[in-house]
Tab-separated table of C-alpha atoms and ligand atoms in Angstrom:
chain	number	residue	atom	x	y	z
Z	221	UNK	CA	-0.815	-6.377	3.809
Z	222	UNK	CA	-3.374	-3.600	3.968
Z	223	UNK	CA	-2.572	-0.130	2.729
Z	224	UNK	CA	-3.425	1.906	5.881
Z	225	UNK	CA	-5.035	4.658	3.817
Z	226	UNK	CA	-7.544	2.121	2.509
Z	227	UNK	CA	-8.135	0.333	5.789
Z	228	UNK	CA	-11.481	2.027	6.373
Z	229	UNK	CA	-12.859	0.482	3.172
Z	230	UNK	CA	-12.698	-2.953	4.734
Z	231	UNK	CA	-15.488	-2.190	7.236
Z	232	UNK	CA	-19.211	-1.745	6.682
Z	233	UNK	CA	-20.875	1.517	7.601
Z	234	UNK	CA	-22.577	0.120	10.709
Z	235	UNK	CA	-19.320	-1.102	12.292
Z	236	UNK	CA	-18.966	0.602	15.704
Z	237	UNK	CA	-15.715	2.448	16.452
Z	238	UNK	CA	-14.883	3.541	19.951
Z	239	UNK	CA	-12.445	4.341	22.720
Z	240	UNK	CA	-12.435	2.743	26.165
Z	241	UNK	CA	-11.599	3.619	29.767
Z	242	UNK	CA	-12.553	2.355	33.222
Z	243	UNK	CA	-13.726	4.198	36.300
Z	244	UNK	CA	-10.914	3.483	38.747
Z	245	UNK	CA	-8.225	4.203	36.167
Z	246	UNK	CA	-9.375	7.742	35.332
Z	247	UNK	CA	-11.977	9.189	37.696
Z	248	UNK	CA	-10.086	10.117	40.869
Z	249	UNK	CA	-12.407	11.782	43.432
Z	250	UNK	CA	-11.863	8.669	45.508
Z	251	UNK	CA	-13.596	9.962	48.610
Z	252	UNK	CA	-15.872	12.649	47.250
Z	253	UNK	CA	-19.613	13.057	47.058
Z	254	UNK	CA	-20.303	9.994	49.165
Z	255	UNK	CA	-18.248	7.444	47.221
Z	256	UNK	CA	-17.448	4.286	49.202
Z	257	UNK	CA	-14.074	2.563	49.327
Z	258	UNK	CA	-13.277	0.009	46.611
Z	259	UNK	CA	-10.938	-2.966	46.842
Z	260	UNK	CA	-8.517	-1.071	44.602
Z	261	UNK	CA	-8.502	1.942	46.953
Z	262	UNK	CA	-7.531	-0.500	49.715
Z	263	UNK	CA	-5.054	-2.540	47.645
Z	264	UNK	CA	-3.111	0.587	46.618
Z	265	UNK	CA	-2.281	1.080	50.302
Z	266	UNK	CA	-0.518	-2.282	50.554
Z	267	UNK	CA	3.237	-1.599	50.573
Z	268	UNK	CA	4.805	-2.840	47.339
Z	269	UNK	CA	1.483	-3.587	45.594
Z	270	UNK	CA	1.769	-0.754	43.056
Z	271	UNK	CA	5.063	-0.311	41.184
Z	272	UNK	CA	5.305	3.438	41.762
Z	273	UNK	CA	3.462	3.373	45.115
Z	274	UNK	CA	0.679	5.436	43.556
Z	275	UNK	CA	-3.099	5.153	43.855
Z	276	UNK	CA	-6.323	6.205	42.173
Z	277	UNK	CA	-7.120	9.158	44.446
Z	278	UNK	CA	-6.752	11.706	41.650
Z	279	UNK	CA	-5.885	9.639	38.549
Z	280	UNK	CA	-6.919	11.716	35.490
Z	281	UNK	CA	-9.317	13.775	37.606
Z	282	UNK	CA	-11.985	12.806	35.101
Z	283	UNK	CA	-14.703	13.202	37.747
Z	284	UNK	CA	-14.050	16.950	37.805
Z	285	UNK	CA	-13.215	17.288	34.111
Z	286	UNK	CA	-16.174	15.472	32.672
Z	287	UNK	CA	-17.294	18.113	30.176
Z	288	UNK	CA	-13.751	18.659	28.853
Z	289	UNK	CA	-13.258	14.918	28.450
Z	290	UNK	CA	-16.631	14.502	26.746
Z	291	UNK	CA	-15.611	17.189	24.253
Z	292	UNK	CA	-12.331	15.346	23.729
Z	293	UNK	CA	-14.158	12.067	23.047
Z	294	UNK	CA	-16.510	13.788	20.608
Z	295	UNK	CA	-13.584	15.497	18.842
Z	296	UNK	CA	-12.221	12.072	17.882
Z	297	UNK	CA	-15.368	11.307	15.908
Z	298	UNK	CA	-15.945	7.938	17.593
Z	299	UNK	CA	-19.327	6.219	17.456
Z	300	UNK	CA	-19.052	4.843	20.977
Z	301	UNK	CA	-17.409	5.382	24.340
Z	302	UNK	CA	-16.860	2.413	26.639
Z	303	UNK	CA	-16.672	3.346	30.327
Z	304	UNK	CA	-17.380	1.627	33.609
Z	305	UNK	CA	-19.466	2.548	36.612
Z	306	UNK	CA	-17.708	2.534	39.963
Z	307	UNK	CA	-20.001	0.352	42.045
Z	308	UNK	CA	-18.916	1.970	45.371
Z	309	UNK	CA	-19.564	5.432	43.901
Z	310	UNK	CA	-23.213	4.631	43.223
Z	311	UNK	CA	-23.850	2.132	46.050
Z	312	UNK	CA	-21.139	2.766	48.655
Z	313	UNK	CA	-21.625	-0.404	50.721
Z	314	UNK	CA	-22.365	-2.618	47.709
Z	315	UNK	CA	-25.898	-3.150	48.977
Z	316	UNK	CA	-28.678	-1.073	50.398
Z	317	UNK	CA	-28.599	2.693	50.007
Z	318	UNK	CA	-27.845	4.316	46.660
Z	319	UNK	CA	-25.746	7.454	46.365
Z	320	UNK	CA	-27.663	10.072	44.359
Z	321	UNK	CA	-24.537	12.157	43.704
Z	322	UNK	CA	-22.715	9.154	42.267
Z	323	UNK	CA	-25.648	8.196	40.075
Z	324	UNK	CA	-25.921	11.834	39.024
Z	325	UNK	CA	-22.335	11.759	37.747
Z	326	UNK	CA	-23.039	8.814	35.434
Z	327	UNK	CA	-26.276	10.412	34.316
Z	328	UNK	CA	-24.348	13.536	33.263
Z	329	UNK	CA	-21.811	11.288	31.532
Z	330	UNK	CA	-24.448	9.355	29.591
Z	331	UNK	CA	-26.483	12.430	28.701
Z	332	UNK	CA	-23.308	14.284	27.719
Z	333	UNK	CA	-22.338	11.462	25.356
Z	334	UNK	CA	-25.788	11.351	23.783
Z	335	UNK	CA	-25.839	15.120	23.353
Z	336	UNK	CA	-22.596	14.755	21.399
Z	337	UNK	CA	-23.845	11.876	19.276
Z	338	UNK	CA	-21.699	9.224	21.009
Z	339	UNK	CA	-23.202	5.867	22.053
Z	340	UNK	CA	-22.697	4.949	25.744
Z	341	UNK	CA	-21.274	1.416	26.245
Z	342	UNK	CA	-21.473	0.803	29.982
Z	343	UNK	CA	-19.521	-1.809	31.955
Z	344	UNK	CA	-20.905	-2.656	35.396
Z	345	UNK	CA	-17.787	-4.269	36.853
Z	346	UNK	CA	-14.300	-3.202	35.835
Z	347	UNK	CA	-12.739	-4.629	39.016
Z	348	UNK	CA	-13.475	-1.982	41.689
Z	349	UNK	CA	-15.709	-4.027	43.989
Z	350	UNK	CA	-16.958	-2.169	47.094
Z	351	UNK	CA	-14.555	-2.921	49.961
Z	352	UNK	CA	-17.578	-3.439	52.228
Z	353	UNK	CA	-18.493	-6.519	50.161
Z	354	UNK	CA	-14.903	-7.760	50.251
Z	355	UNK	CA	-15.064	-7.506	54.035
Z	356	UNK	CA	-17.866	-10.083	53.831
Z	357	UNK	CA	-15.900	-12.401	51.549
Z	358	UNK	CA	-16.137	-10.591	48.192
Z	359	UNK	CA	-16.500	-12.657	45.019
Z	360	UNK	CA	-15.582	-15.823	46.925
Z	361	UNK	CA	-18.938	-15.582	48.717
Z	362	UNK	CA	-22.081	-16.666	46.889
Z	363	UNK	CA	-24.129	-13.823	48.322
Z	364	UNK	CA	-22.068	-11.312	46.270
Z	365	UNK	CA	-23.687	-12.815	43.161
Z	366	UNK	CA	-27.064	-11.529	44.343
Z	367	UNK	CA	-25.631	-8.175	45.400
Z	368	UNK	CA	-24.306	-7.796	41.848
Z	369	UNK	CA	-27.705	-8.580	40.338
Z	370	UNK	CA	-29.305	-5.877	42.536
Z	371	UNK	CA	-26.575	-3.440	41.517
Z	372	UNK	CA	-27.151	-4.207	37.827
Z	373	UNK	CA	-30.895	-3.616	38.252
Z	374	UNK	CA	-30.299	-0.329	40.098
Z	375	UNK	CA	-27.951	1.052	37.435
Z	376	UNK	CA	-30.314	-0.067	34.713
Z	377	UNK	CA	-33.311	1.546	36.407
Z	378	UNK	CA	-31.509	4.882	36.362
Z	379	UNK	CA	-29.654	4.785	33.032
Z	380	UNK	CA	-30.816	1.784	31.063
Z	381	UNK	CA	-33.123	3.614	28.711
Z	382	UNK	CA	-30.163	5.591	27.284
Z	383	UNK	CA	-27.456	2.950	26.942
Z	384	UNK	CA	-26.255	1.288	23.740
Z	385	UNK	CA	-24.868	-1.766	25.558
Z	386	UNK	CA	-24.333	-3.144	29.044
Z	387	UNK	CA	-21.363	-5.362	29.878
Z	388	UNK	CA	-21.573	-7.277	33.130
Z	389	UNK	CA	-17.909	-8.031	33.915
Z	390	UNK	CA	-14.627	-6.960	32.396
Z	391	UNK	CA	-12.110	-9.817	32.238
Z	392	UNK	CA	-13.296	-12.285	34.902
Z	393	UNK	CA	-10.024	-14.227	34.389
Z	394	UNK	CA	-8.070	-11.230	35.685
Z	395	UNK	CA	-10.319	-10.754	38.712
Z	396	UNK	CA	-10.110	-14.444	39.521
Z	397	UNK	CA	-6.504	-15.314	38.665
Z	398	UNK	CA	-4.581	-12.054	39.125
Z	399	UNK	CA	-6.713	-11.007	42.103
Z	400	UNK	CA	-7.233	-14.286	43.978
Z	401	UNK	CA	-4.619	-16.803	42.807
Z	402	UNK	CA	-1.474	-14.802	41.984
Z	403	UNK	CA	-2.383	-11.954	44.340
Z	404	UNK	CA	-0.880	-9.257	42.103
Z	405	UNK	CA	-4.183	-7.367	41.736
Z	406	UNK	CA	-6.862	-6.478	44.294
Z	407	UNK	CA	-7.883	-8.015	46.610
Z	408	UNK	CA	-4.417	-9.636	46.635
Z	409	UNK	CA	-5.355	-13.187	47.682
Z	410	UNK	CA	-3.290	-16.269	46.845
Z	411	UNK	CA	-5.471	-19.343	46.733
Z	412	UNK	CA	-6.223	-21.432	43.656
Z	413	UNK	CA	-9.402	-22.822	45.205
Z	414	UNK	CA	-10.680	-19.332	46.038
Z	415	UNK	CA	-9.852	-18.131	42.528
Z	416	UNK	CA	-11.821	-20.994	40.981
Z	417	UNK	CA	-14.827	-20.259	43.188
Z	418	UNK	CA	-14.570	-16.559	42.314
Z	419	UNK	CA	-14.599	-17.308	38.583
Z	420	UNK	CA	-17.749	-19.392	39.045
Z	421	UNK	CA	-19.483	-16.632	41.010
Z	422	UNK	CA	-18.515	-14.029	38.422
Z	423	UNK	CA	-19.964	-16.145	35.623
Z	424	UNK	CA	-23.079	-16.966	37.632
Z	425	UNK	CA	-23.667	-13.314	38.510
Z	426	UNK	CA	-23.307	-12.466	34.821
Z	427	UNK	CA	-25.986	-14.978	33.816
Z	428	UNK	CA	-28.368	-14.085	36.623
Z	429	UNK	CA	-27.942	-10.371	35.924
Z	430	UNK	CA	-28.870	-10.939	32.275
Z	431	UNK	CA	-31.999	-12.816	33.323
Z	432	UNK	CA	-32.992	-10.184	35.898
Z	433	UNK	CA	-32.383	-7.282	33.536
Z	434	UNK	CA	-34.466	-8.846	30.792
Z	435	UNK	CA	-37.223	-9.688	33.284
Z	436	UNK	CA	-37.188	-5.996	34.239
Z	437	UNK	CA	-37.867	-5.071	30.618
Z	438	UNK	CA	-34.321	-4.214	29.574
Z	439	UNK	CA	-33.942	-4.044	25.790
Z	440	UNK	CA	-30.322	-2.898	25.785
Z	441	UNK	CA	-27.873	-5.427	24.260
Z	442	UNK	CA	-26.180	-7.399	27.058
Z	443	UNK	CA	-22.882	-9.254	27.170
Z	444	UNK	CA	-19.559	-9.874	28.898
Z	445	UNK	CA	-15.960	-8.929	28.057
Z	446	UNK	CA	-13.232	-11.586	28.217
Z	447	UNK	CA	-9.469	-11.258	27.918
Z	448	UNK	CA	-8.556	-13.938	25.414
Z	449	UNK	CA	-5.485	-14.863	23.395
Z	450	UNK	CA	-4.169	-17.669	21.252
Z	451	UNK	CA	-1.806	-19.784	23.323
Z	452	UNK	CA	1.155	-21.139	21.402
Z	453	UNK	CA	3.505	-23.852	22.579
Z	454	UNK	CA	7.091	-22.611	22.871
Z	455	UNK	CA	8.381	-25.732	21.093
Z	456	UNK	CA	6.840	-28.773	19.409
Z	457	UNK	CA	7.687	-30.939	22.420
Z	458	UNK	CA	4.809	-32.888	23.939
Z	459	UNK	CA	5.419	-31.212	27.309
Z	460	UNK	CA	5.130	-27.693	25.854
Z	461	UNK	CA	2.064	-28.624	23.828
Z	462	UNK	CA	0.387	-30.076	26.920
Z	463	UNK	CA	1.186	-26.906	28.800
Z	464	UNK	CA	-0.351	-24.802	25.990
Z	465	UNK	CA	-3.513	-26.947	26.066
Z	466	UNK	CA	-3.891	-26.460	29.795
Z	467	UNK	CA	-3.275	-22.706	29.594
Z	468	UNK	CA	-5.847	-22.491	26.810
Z	469	UNK	CA	-8.231	-24.412	29.034
Z	470	UNK	CA	-7.727	-22.054	31.932
Z	471	UNK	CA	-7.797	-18.763	29.983
Z	472	UNK	CA	-10.147	-19.409	27.063
Z	473	UNK	CA	-12.227	-22.595	27.458
Z	474	UNK	CA	-12.872	-22.047	31.197
Z	475	UNK	CA	-14.958	-19.018	30.196
Z	476	UNK	CA	-16.144	-19.823	26.670
Z	477	UNK	CA	-17.396	-23.353	27.416
Z	478	UNK	CA	-19.730	-22.450	30.312
Z	479	UNK	CA	-20.974	-19.272	28.611
Z	480	UNK	CA	-21.802	-21.007	25.338
Z	481	UNK	CA	-22.068	-24.717	26.145
Z	482	UNK	CA	-23.118	-24.669	29.795
Z	483	UNK	CA	-20.206	-26.737	31.162
Z	484	UNK	CA	-16.658	-26.306	32.400
Z	485	UNK	CA	-13.906	-28.041	30.401
Z	486	UNK	CA	-13.263	-31.533	31.783
Z	487	UNK	CA	-9.464	-31.285	31.544
Z	488	UNK	CA	-9.370	-28.129	33.659
Z	489	UNK	CA	-11.776	-29.586	36.235
Z	490	UNK	CA	-9.486	-32.577	36.470
Z	491	UNK	CA	-6.439	-30.332	36.808
Z	492	UNK	CA	-8.100	-28.347	39.611
Z	493	UNK	CA	-9.120	-31.484	41.484
Z	494	UNK	CA	-10.369	-30.529	44.933
Z	495	UNK	CA	-9.826	-26.840	44.075
Z	496	UNK	CA	-12.667	-26.995	41.531
Z	497	UNK	CA	-15.587	-24.671	42.320
Z	498	UNK	CA	-18.722	-25.706	44.165
Z	499	UNK	CA	-21.549	-25.604	41.679
Z	500	UNK	CA	-25.228	-25.680	42.635
Z	501	UNK	CA	-28.071	-27.160	40.596
Z	502	UNK	CA	-29.125	-24.773	37.847
Z	503	UNK	CA	-25.933	-22.693	37.931
Z	504	UNK	CA	-24.594	-23.876	34.583
Z	505	UNK	CA	-27.874	-23.195	32.781
Z	506	UNK	CA	-27.939	-19.687	34.277
Z	507	UNK	CA	-24.368	-19.006	33.142
Z	508	UNK	CA	-25.281	-20.041	29.608
Z	509	UNK	CA	-28.094	-17.472	29.352
Z	510	UNK	CA	-27.869	-16.205	25.749
Z	511	UNK	CA	-25.950	-12.989	25.215
Z	512	UNK	CA	-26.445	-10.263	22.631
Z	513	UNK	CA	-22.721	-9.693	22.114
Z	514	UNK	CA	-19.354	-10.966	23.281
Z	515	UNK	CA	-16.534	-8.527	23.967
Z	516	UNK	CA	-12.920	-9.570	23.509
Z	517	UNK	CA	-9.883	-7.724	24.857
Z	518	UNK	CA	-6.720	-8.520	22.919
Z	519	UNK	CA	-3.186	-7.290	23.477
Z	520	UNK	CA	-0.869	-10.151	22.479
Z	521	UNK	CA	-0.555	-13.908	22.135
Z	522	UNK	CA	0.584	-16.087	25.033
Z	523	UNK	CA	3.368	-18.647	24.755
Z	524	UNK	CA	3.430	-21.710	27.013
Z	525	UNK	CA	6.498	-23.688	27.975
Z	526	UNK	CA	6.407	-26.602	30.406
Z	527	UNK	CA	9.550	-25.516	32.247
Z	528	UNK	CA	8.677	-21.808	32.208
Z	529	UNK	CA	11.782	-21.009	30.189
Z	530	UNK	CA	10.132	-19.037	27.380
Z	531	UNK	CA	10.808	-15.311	27.427
Z	532	UNK	CA	9.057	-12.601	25.381
Z	533	UNK	CA	11.665	-11.062	23.120
Z	534	UNK	CA	13.340	-14.360	22.401
Z	535	UNK	CA	11.266	-14.679	19.242
Z	536	UNK	CA	12.617	-11.391	17.877
Z	537	UNK	CA	9.190	-9.759	17.732
Z	538	UNK	CA	8.870	-6.143	18.848
Z	539	UNK	CA	7.759	-5.687	22.459
Z	540	UNK	CA	5.592	-2.987	23.992
Z	541	UNK	CA	6.562	-1.195	27.182
Z	542	UNK	CA	4.628	-3.878	29.102
Z	543	UNK	CA	7.001	-6.454	27.620
Z	544	UNK	CA	4.169	-7.883	25.504
Z	545	UNK	CA	4.882	-9.077	21.943
Z	546	UNK	CA	3.348	-7.105	19.112
Z	547	UNK	CA	1.453	-9.935	17.444
Z	548	UNK	CA	-1.486	-8.690	15.346
Z	549	UNK	CA	-2.129	-11.932	13.461
Z	550	UNK	CA	-2.983	-13.495	16.840
Z	551	UNK	CA	-6.120	-11.368	16.883
Z	552	UNK	CA	-7.333	-12.772	13.556
Z	553	UNK	CA	-6.428	-16.271	14.715
Z	554	UNK	CA	-8.366	-15.789	17.963
Z	555	UNK	CA	-11.477	-14.328	16.345
Z	556	UNK	CA	-11.612	-17.103	13.723
Z	557	UNK	CA	-11.289	-19.706	16.437
Z	558	UNK	CA	-14.060	-18.203	18.603
Z	559	UNK	CA	-16.357	-18.180	15.578
Z	560	UNK	CA	-15.399	-21.756	14.671
Z	561	UNK	CA	-15.557	-23.384	18.122
Z	562	UNK	CA	-18.530	-21.679	19.793
Z	563	UNK	CA	-21.941	-20.332	18.690
Z	564	UNK	CA	-20.898	-16.738	19.319
Z	565	UNK	CA	-23.155	-13.689	19.000
Z	566	UNK	CA	-21.770	-10.528	17.300
Z	567	UNK	CA	-18.222	-9.905	18.525
Z	568	UNK	CA	-16.570	-6.679	19.578
Z	569	UNK	CA	-12.941	-6.010	20.264
Z	570	UNK	CA	-13.614	-4.024	23.428
Z	571	UNK	CA	-9.959	-3.249	24.186
Z	572	UNK	CA	-6.866	-3.182	22.037
Z	573	UNK	CA	-3.865	-0.915	22.332
Z	574	UNK	CA	-0.309	-0.662	23.560
Z	575	UNK	CA	1.923	1.004	26.119
Z	576	UNK	CA	5.012	2.709	24.764
Z	577	UNK	CA	7.433	5.209	26.253
Z	578	UNK	CA	5.955	8.397	24.884
Z	579	UNK	CA	7.645	11.749	25.006
Z	580	UNK	CA	5.829	15.032	25.018
Z	581	UNK	CA	7.999	17.463	23.057
Z	582	UNK	CA	6.789	20.930	22.106
Z	583	UNK	CA	3.205	19.948	22.719
Z	584	UNK	CA	3.386	16.832	20.540
Z	585	UNK	CA	3.761	13.095	21.046
Z	586	UNK	CA	5.093	11.271	17.982
Z	587	UNK	CA	4.035	7.760	18.981
Z	588	UNK	CA	4.743	6.039	15.665
Z	589	UNK	CA	4.818	2.601	17.276
Z	590	UNK	CA	1.301	3.004	18.648
Z	591	UNK	CA	-0.012	4.157	15.257
Z	592	UNK	CA	1.549	1.068	13.654
Z	593	UNK	CA	0.159	-1.171	16.414
Z	594	UNK	CA	-3.391	0.134	16.021
Z	595	UNK	CA	-3.330	0.017	12.205
Z	596	UNK	CA	-2.027	-3.554	12.219
Z	597	UNK	CA	-4.639	-4.742	14.711
Z	598	UNK	CA	-7.507	-3.015	12.926
Z	599	UNK	CA	-6.289	-4.755	9.759
Z	600	UNK	CA	-6.322	-8.029	11.706
Z	601	UNK	CA	-9.989	-7.408	12.587
Z	602	UNK	CA	-10.696	-6.726	8.900
Z	603	UNK	CA	-9.045	-10.050	8.034
Z	604	UNK	CA	-11.389	-11.852	10.451
Z	605	UNK	CA	-14.389	-9.994	9.067
Z	606	UNK	CA	-13.420	-10.932	5.519
Z	607	UNK	CA	-13.372	-14.581	6.612
Z	608	UNK	CA	-16.904	-14.450	7.954
Z	609	UNK	CA	-16.485	-13.608	11.653
Z	610	UNK	CA	-19.482	-11.507	12.811
Z	611	UNK	CA	-17.484	-8.477	13.991
Z	612	UNK	CA	-19.587	-5.574	15.265
Z	613	UNK	CA	-17.053	-3.081	16.589
Z	614	UNK	CA	-13.576	-2.144	17.780
Z	615	UNK	CA	-12.485	0.046	20.692
Z	616	UNK	CA	-9.040	1.449	21.408
Z	617	UNK	CA	-7.570	1.046	24.866
Z	618	UNK	CA	-7.298	3.748	25.936
Z	619	UNK	CA	-8.668	7.232	25.532
Z	620	UNK	CA	-6.282	8.629	28.157
Z	621	UNK	CA	-2.999	7.690	29.758
Z	622	UNK	CA	-4.201	6.446	33.133
Z	623	UNK	CA	-3.640	4.382	36.275
Z	624	UNK	CA	-2.423	1.055	34.909
Z	625	UNK	CA	-3.257	-1.039	37.986
Z	626	UNK	CA	-0.174	-2.609	39.608
Z	627	UNK	CA	2.054	-0.695	37.148
Z	628	UNK	CA	0.781	2.641	38.472
Z	629	UNK	CA	1.190	5.671	36.194
Z	630	UNK	CA	4.425	4.542	34.543
Z	631	UNK	CA	2.779	2.724	31.627
Z	632	UNK	CA	1.040	4.820	29.008
Z	633	UNK	CA	-1.736	3.332	26.885
Z	634	UNK	CA	-3.543	6.546	25.920
Z	635	UNK	CA	-4.037	8.017	22.480
Z	636	UNK	CA	-4.231	11.190	24.566
Z	637	UNK	CA	-1.268	12.165	26.739
Z	638	UNK	CA	-2.038	13.268	30.293
Z	639	UNK	CA	0.366	15.520	32.184
Z	640	UNK	CA	-0.459	14.408	35.719
Z	641	UNK	CA	0.984	17.581	37.293
Z	642	UNK	CA	-1.380	19.863	35.378
Z	643	UNK	CA	-3.993	17.354	34.113
Z	644	UNK	CA	-3.456	18.826	30.658
Z	645	UNK	CA	-4.592	16.526	27.838
Z	646	UNK	CA	-2.670	16.417	24.528
Z	647	UNK	CA	-3.747	14.379	21.541
Z	648	UNK	CA	-0.882	12.080	20.521
Z	649	UNK	CA	-0.131	11.328	16.863
Z	650	UNK	CA	-2.045	8.053	17.386
Z	651	UNK	CA	-5.105	10.047	18.455
Z	652	UNK	CA	-4.806	12.192	15.314
Z	653	UNK	CA	-4.380	9.055	13.216
Z	654	UNK	CA	-7.482	7.422	14.717
Z	655	UNK	CA	-9.502	10.629	14.288
Z	656	UNK	CA	-8.472	10.902	10.617
Z	657	UNK	CA	-9.177	7.211	10.063
Z	658	UNK	CA	-12.672	7.649	11.526
Z	659	UNK	CA	-13.250	10.687	9.370
Z	660	UNK	CA	-12.514	8.630	6.254
Z	661	UNK	CA	-14.963	6.052	7.619
Z	662	UNK	CA	-17.648	8.682	7.966
Z	663	UNK	CA	-17.070	10.084	4.501
Z	664	UNK	CA	-17.451	6.610	3.084
Z	665	UNK	CA	-20.571	6.134	5.215
Z	666	UNK	CA	-22.114	9.348	3.887
Z	667	UNK	CA	-21.202	8.503	0.294
Z	668	UNK	CA	-24.165	7.427	-1.886
Z	669	UNK	CA	-23.151	3.757	-2.268
Z	670	UNK	CA	-21.255	2.483	0.766
Z	671	UNK	CA	-19.145	-0.593	0.108
Z	672	UNK	CA	-20.014	-3.811	1.841
Z	673	UNK	CA	-18.191	-5.481	4.704
Z	674	UNK	CA	-15.032	-7.357	3.847
Z	675	UNK	CA	-14.377	-5.492	0.605
A	772	LIG	C1	-6.807	-4.842	30.496
A	772	LIG	C2	-7.716	-4.040	31.412
A	772	LIG	C3	-7.606	-2.555	31.242
A	772	LIG	C4	-6.177	-2.114	30.999
A	772	LIG	C5	-5.527	-2.945	29.920
A	772	LIG	C6	-4.122	-2.534	29.592
A	772	LIG	O1	-6.567	-6.081	31.070
A	772	LIG	O2	-9.059	-4.406	31.208
A	772	LIG	O3	-8.181	-1.945	32.344
A	772	LIG	O4	-5.473	-2.143	32.163
A	772	LIG	O5	-5.553	-4.295	30.278
């Protein structure tokens, strides 16, 4: 058990600390300055799709509060800020004409970060595909792969010289499975075959974008961000263990195997049968194009039971407001496994955090549970580092309370509280804790003899 006041000593001075957001969840300005419609703008209009019937039209109004939010980011003392570009804001139809006002916004964002000494970590695709591309078949259509490569090249041409990292996709599993198989996220389709094809196109577009960017002279580190988790069997029964193996295949190996070994896992291909994706010659080699980093988003473990009877909470572990178990050791377990089973490049935790029911009282939010969650998960990263995993950084999800997709505005992940009526931002206790933690980091960094990683 780590003493939280000493936690910072367990990381080397070049470890990157950050906070993360995504465009659709915070920007608002949904129809301003030439922005095109995204599949999430459209999906929010489907009756019943969003728990509180809300949308991203205003969100945190970040588009109009950029300077204030940049100051807020800088005040935390983070090394890095992870954000995403809204594809339809910069290229409204997803192909063809670029929107100078949209590009100008991200240029001000990147320059504003650099002016404040914060490294820009850019994600190209955090789910808000241009609706115009969806109208032509979206990620299920192979042509979208090439549209994405053009988009990546266009963003890079404008901003690439100032970025610290470029991520192609955020959580392709979510886009594929939640968006095209379960239908609970945009674009709301329900077809296992379509979802499988989508996952293949996402991976292919990632690999081809890496190749095109490097051919265009890009020297910025390139990678992808996956949502991964250890999958535990609910009981020791053979049926539950088989179910855990399959879930692991579909969530973890379906992405890790092609990216690092150039093939899909045989057991999942067999499970999918005729729903397996159509793969063209050369695709698998393109997908396995070497990456400079791998990003991992971790919130909790998953538990598999063959009859679907397992319920979070039954194990007695604390739950977040999403109903997710607080399970920090799962992060160490996951990172060790990635390092053991695949030839991974430097790893980042690109998202980690928790929703709790916060209360703003007299200008303060005493979110003790979130402080404990973050401290425990940062300690879990330190445990992985101490056991030889090449960890490069950690980012809190999220900077701000924001639009939590199908949950709308009811779930709060921010270390900064947002009053949506006034757009007033208030640093929660967790934000103060992270800021103070980072300050101790910096003091150690500036000290004459910094201690080595894993100490
Ligand atoms: C991740 C998403 C992120 C946020 C968190 C809670 O799956 O990448 O946008 O919604 O979950």
